[in-house]
Amino acid sequence: DIQMTQSPSSLSASVGDRVTITCRPSQSISTYLDWYQQKPGKAPKLLIYAASSLQSGVPSRFSGSGSGTDFTLTISSLQPEDFATYYCQQSYDTPPTFGQGTRVEI
Amino acid sequence: QITLKESGPTLVKPTQTLTLTCTFSGFSLTTYKVGVGWIRQPPGEALQWLSVIYWDDDRRYSPSLKSRLTIAKDTSKNQVIQTMTNLDPADTATYYCVHWDGNLHAFDYWGQGALVTVSS
């Protein structure tokens, strides 16, 4: 299985801050990398697919970049509704695997 | 619009079999590159992919759970059923039904989740 390592595991930020989360797979996955947001008690929501494509309806303050073994999710100006846990997931190989999550706190 | 909803028992005893049903709407599981799968999340832990069934009836399983899992579809009822045998307390989790879009290569729609507790 491809191991997905996210960093940091948690971070504290303020409204308006620029936030960056990193995801590193254990092997190259081209751009087969997706990002999800999960709020407490809710199902995850797809934010970014194929490393950098914004899912329909997702605010443009979210962006993704990277390829191979180094990926980044950026929130350009953190909003109150963005406080949540974020997961990366590779869809390059079966089984699809997720990172351990990054909790974004106030 | 696409919706998925999980149904099944909330409490299962160890060694028993868990059967979860995903009832979906807004798409057909006969459409090219579409799949429906299952992902679980133990309390306070990360997400774990379990299984998927595709439009062409191809089925894939988590290697670590393959011997315990079966996935099937009933396209006439718009349902996908997953069975997991020999339940253990470590299988306690919220189980999500998900829509796989082969064009996006992502799980773009999720059910609300069903919490299953394994306890005697």
Coordinates of C-alpha atoms in Angstrom, one line a residue:
Chain A
D1 CA 0.0 0.0 0.0
I2 CA 1.1 3.6 -0.7
Q3 CA 1.6 5.4 2.6
M4 CA 0.4 9.0 2.8
T5 CA 2.1 11.3 5.3
Q6 CA 0.5 14.7 6.0
S7 CA 2.1 17.5 7.9
P8 CA 1.4 19.1 10.2
S9 CA -1.0 16.8 12.1
S10 CA -2.6 19.9 13.6
L11 CA -2.2 23.7 13.4
S12 CA -3.6 26.8 15.0
A13 CA -4.5 29.7 12.8
S14 CA -6.6 32.9 12.7
V15 CA -9.2 34.1 10.4
G16 CA -7.5 35.7 7.4
D17 CA -4.3 33.6 7.7
R18 CA -2.8 31.7 4.8
V19 CA -2.6 28.0 5.6
T20 CA -0.6 25.3 3.9
I21 CA -0.8 21.6 4.4
T22 CA 1.6 19.1 2.9
C23 CA 1.1 15.5 1.8
R24 CA 3.8 13.2 0.8
P25 CA 3.1 9.7 -0.6
S26 CA 5.6 6.9 -0.1
Q27 CA 6.0 6.6 -3.9
S28 CA 5.3 8.7 -6.9
I29 CA 1.6 9.0 -7.7
S30 CA 1.8 11.5 -10.7
T31 CA -1.2 13.9 -9.9
Y32 CA -3.6 11.2 -8.6
L33 CA -4.1 13.1 -5.4
D34 CA -7.3 14.4 -3.8
W35 CA -8.1 16.6 -0.8
Y36 CA -11.1 16.4 1.5
Q37 CA -12.5 18.5 4.3
Q38 CA -14.3 17.0 7.2
K39 CA -16.2 18.8 9.9
P40 CA -17.1 17.1 13.2
G41 CA -19.9 14.6 12.9
K42 CA -20.1 15.1 9.1
A43 CA -19.0 13.2 6.0
P44 CA -15.8 14.3 4.2
K45 CA -16.3 16.7 1.3
L46 CA -14.2 16.7 -1.9
L47 CA -12.3 19.9 -2.3
I48 CA -9.6 19.2 -4.8
Y49 CA -9.1 16.4 -7.3
A50 CA -6.2 15.5 -9.6
A51 CA -3.9 17.5 -7.3
S52 CA -5.0 20.9 -8.5
S53 CA -8.5 20.9 -9.9
L54 CA -11.1 22.6 -7.8
Q55 CA -14.3 20.7 -7.2
S56 CA -17.5 22.4 -8.3
G57 CA -18.9 24.7 -5.6
V58 CA -15.7 24.9 -3.6
P59 CA -14.5 28.4 -2.8
S60 CA -11.5 29.7 -4.8
R61 CA -9.5 30.3 -1.7
F62 CA -8.7 26.6 -1.7
S63 CA -6.0 25.5 -4.1
G64 CA -3.9 22.5 -4.6
S65 CA -0.5 21.9 -6.2
G66 CA 2.2 19.3 -6.7
S67 CA 3.0 16.0 -8.4
G68 CA 5.0 12.9 -7.8
T69 CA 5.7 12.8 -4.1
D70 CA 5.1 16.3 -2.9
F71 CA 1.7 17.9 -2.7
T72 CA 0.2 21.0 -1.0
L73 CA -3.2 22.2 -0.1
T74 CA -3.4 26.0 0.5
I75 CA -6.2 28.1 2.0
S76 CA -5.4 31.6 0.9
S77 CA -7.4 33.4 3.6
L78 CA -8.8 31.2 6.3
Q79 CA -12.5 31.7 7.0
P80 CA -14.5 30.7 10.1
E81 CA -16.1 27.8 8.2
D82 CA -12.7 26.4 7.2
F83 CA -11.9 25.1 10.7
A84 CA -12.0 21.4 10.1
T85 CA -9.8 18.3 9.5
Y86 CA -8.3 17.9 6.0
Y87 CA -7.3 14.6 4.4
C88 CA -5.3 13.8 1.3
Q89 CA -5.9 10.6 -0.6
Q90 CA -4.1 8.9 -3.4
S91 CA -6.1 7.4 -6.3
Y92 CA -3.1 6.2 -8.2
D93 CA -3.2 2.6 -7.0
T94 CA -5.5 0.1 -5.2
P95 CA -6.1 0.4 -2.3
P96 CA -6.7 4.1 -2.2
T97 CA -5.1 5.4 0.9
F98 CA -5.6 8.5 3.0
G99 CA -3.3 10.6 5.1
Q100 CA -3.8 10.7 8.8
G101 CA -5.4 14.1 8.6
T102 CA -4.5 17.7 9.5
R103 CA -6.7 19.4 12.1
V104 CA -7.0 23.2 11.6
E105 CA -8.0 24.9 14.8
I106 CA -8.6 28.5 15.9
Chain B
Q1 CA -28.6 15.5 -7.6
I2 CA -26.6 12.6 -6.4
T3 CA -27.4 11.2 -2.9
L4 CA -26.3 8.1 -1.1
K5 CA -27.6 6.7 2.2
E6 CA -26.3 3.9 4.3
S7 CA -28.6 1.5 6.3
G8 CA -27.9 -1.4 8.5
P9 CA -27.5 -2.4 12.2
T10 CA -26.0 0.0 14.7
L11 CA -24.9 -2.8 17.1
V12 CA -23.3 -6.1 16.1
K13 CA -21.8 -8.8 18.3
P14 CA -18.3 -10.0 17.9
T15 CA -17.9 -12.8 15.3
Q16 CA -21.2 -11.9 13.6
T17 CA -21.6 -10.7 10.0
L18 CA -22.4 -7.1 9.2
T19 CA -24.5 -6.3 6.1
L20 CA -24.7 -2.7 5.1
T21 CA -26.9 -1.4 2.3
C22 CA -26.2 1.8 0.3
T23 CA -29.3 3.2 -1.5
F24 CA -28.4 5.9 -4.0
S25 CA -30.1 8.2 -6.5
G26 CA -29.2 10.7 -9.1
F27 CA -27.0 8.4 -11.1
S28 CA -26.8 4.9 -12.6
L29 CA -24.3 2.2 -11.7
T30 CA -24.3 1.1 -15.3
T31 CA -22.7 4.4 -16.4
Y32 CA -19.2 4.1 -17.7
K33 CA -16.5 4.9 -15.1
V34 CA -18.9 5.1 -12.2
G35 CA -18.4 3.1 -9.0
V36 CA -19.8 2.9 -5.5
G37 CA -17.7 2.0 -2.6
W38 CA -17.3 1.9 1.2
I39 CA -14.9 3.8 3.4
R40 CA -14.9 3.6 7.2
Q41 CA -13.6 5.8 10.0
P42 CA -13.1 4.5 13.6
P43 CA -13.9 7.1 16.2
G44 CA -11.2 9.8 16.3
E45 CA -9.2 8.1 13.6
A46 CA -8.4 8.5 9.9
L47 CA -10.3 7.2 6.9
Q48 CA -9.9 3.7 5.6
W49 CA -11.0 2.5 2.2
L50 CA -12.8 -0.9 2.2
S51 CA -14.2 -1.8 -1.2
V52 CA -15.6 -0.6 -4.5
I53 CA -17.8 -2.0 -7.3
Y54 CA -17.7 -0.5 -10.7
W55 CA -20.2 0.0 -13.6
D56 CA -18.8 -3.2 -15.3
D57 CA -19.2 -5.3 -12.1
D58 CA -15.4 -5.2 -11.4
R59 CA -14.9 -5.4 -7.7
R60 CA -11.9 -4.4 -5.6
Y61 CA -11.2 -4.9 -1.9
S62 CA -8.8 -3.7 0.8
P63 CA -6.0 -6.3 0.8
S64 CA -6.0 -6.4 4.6
L65 CA -9.8 -7.2 4.7
K66 CA -10.3 -9.0 1.5
S67 CA -11.1 -12.4 3.1
R68 CA -13.9 -10.8 5.1
L69 CA -15.5 -8.5 2.6
T70 CA -18.0 -9.0 -0.2
I71 CA -19.6 -6.2 -2.3
A72 CA -22.5 -6.6 -4.7
K73 CA -24.9 -4.4 -6.6
D74 CA -28.5 -4.4 -7.5
T75 CA -28.9 -1.9 -10.3
S76 CA -32.7 -2.4 -10.5
K77 CA -33.0 -1.1 -6.9
N78 CA -30.1 1.4 -7.0
Q79 CA -28.4 -0.4 -4.2
V80 CA -24.9 -1.6 -3.2
I81 CA -24.5 -4.1 -0.4
Q82 CA -21.4 -4.8 1.5
T83 CA -21.0 -7.8 3.9
M84 CA -18.2 -8.1 6.4
T85 CA -17.8 -11.3 8.3
N86 CA -16.3 -12.2 11.7
L87 CA -16.7 -8.7 13.2
D88 CA -14.4 -7.6 16.0
P89 CA -14.6 -4.6 18.3
A90 CA -11.8 -3.0 16.2
D91 CA -14.4 -2.8 13.3
T92 CA -16.4 -0.2 15.3
A93 CA -16.5 2.7 13.0
T94 CA -18.7 5.0 10.9
Y95 CA -19.2 3.4 7.5
Y96 CA -19.6 5.7 4.5
C97 CA -21.0 4.9 1.1
V98 CA -19.3 6.8 -1.6
H99 CA -19.7 7.6 -5.3
W100 CA -16.6 7.2 -7.4
D101 CA -16.3 9.3 -10.5
G102 CA -13.7 7.8 -12.8
N103 CA -13.4 11.1 -14.8
L104 CA -12.4 13.0 -11.7
H105 CA -10.6 10.0 -10.2
A106 CA -12.1 10.9 -6.8
F107 CA -14.9 10.1 -4.4
D108 CA -17.1 13.1 -5.1
Y109 CA -20.2 12.2 -3.2
W110 CA -20.5 10.7 0.3
G111 CA -23.4 9.3 2.3
Q112 CA -24.0 10.7 5.8
G113 CA -22.4 7.7 7.4
A114 CA -23.6 4.9 9.6
L115 CA -22.1 4.3 13.0
V116 CA -21.7 0.6 13.7
T117 CA -20.6 -0.6 17.1
V118 CA -19.2 -4.1 17.7
S119 CA -19.8 -5.2 21.2
S120 CA -21.1 -8.1 23.1

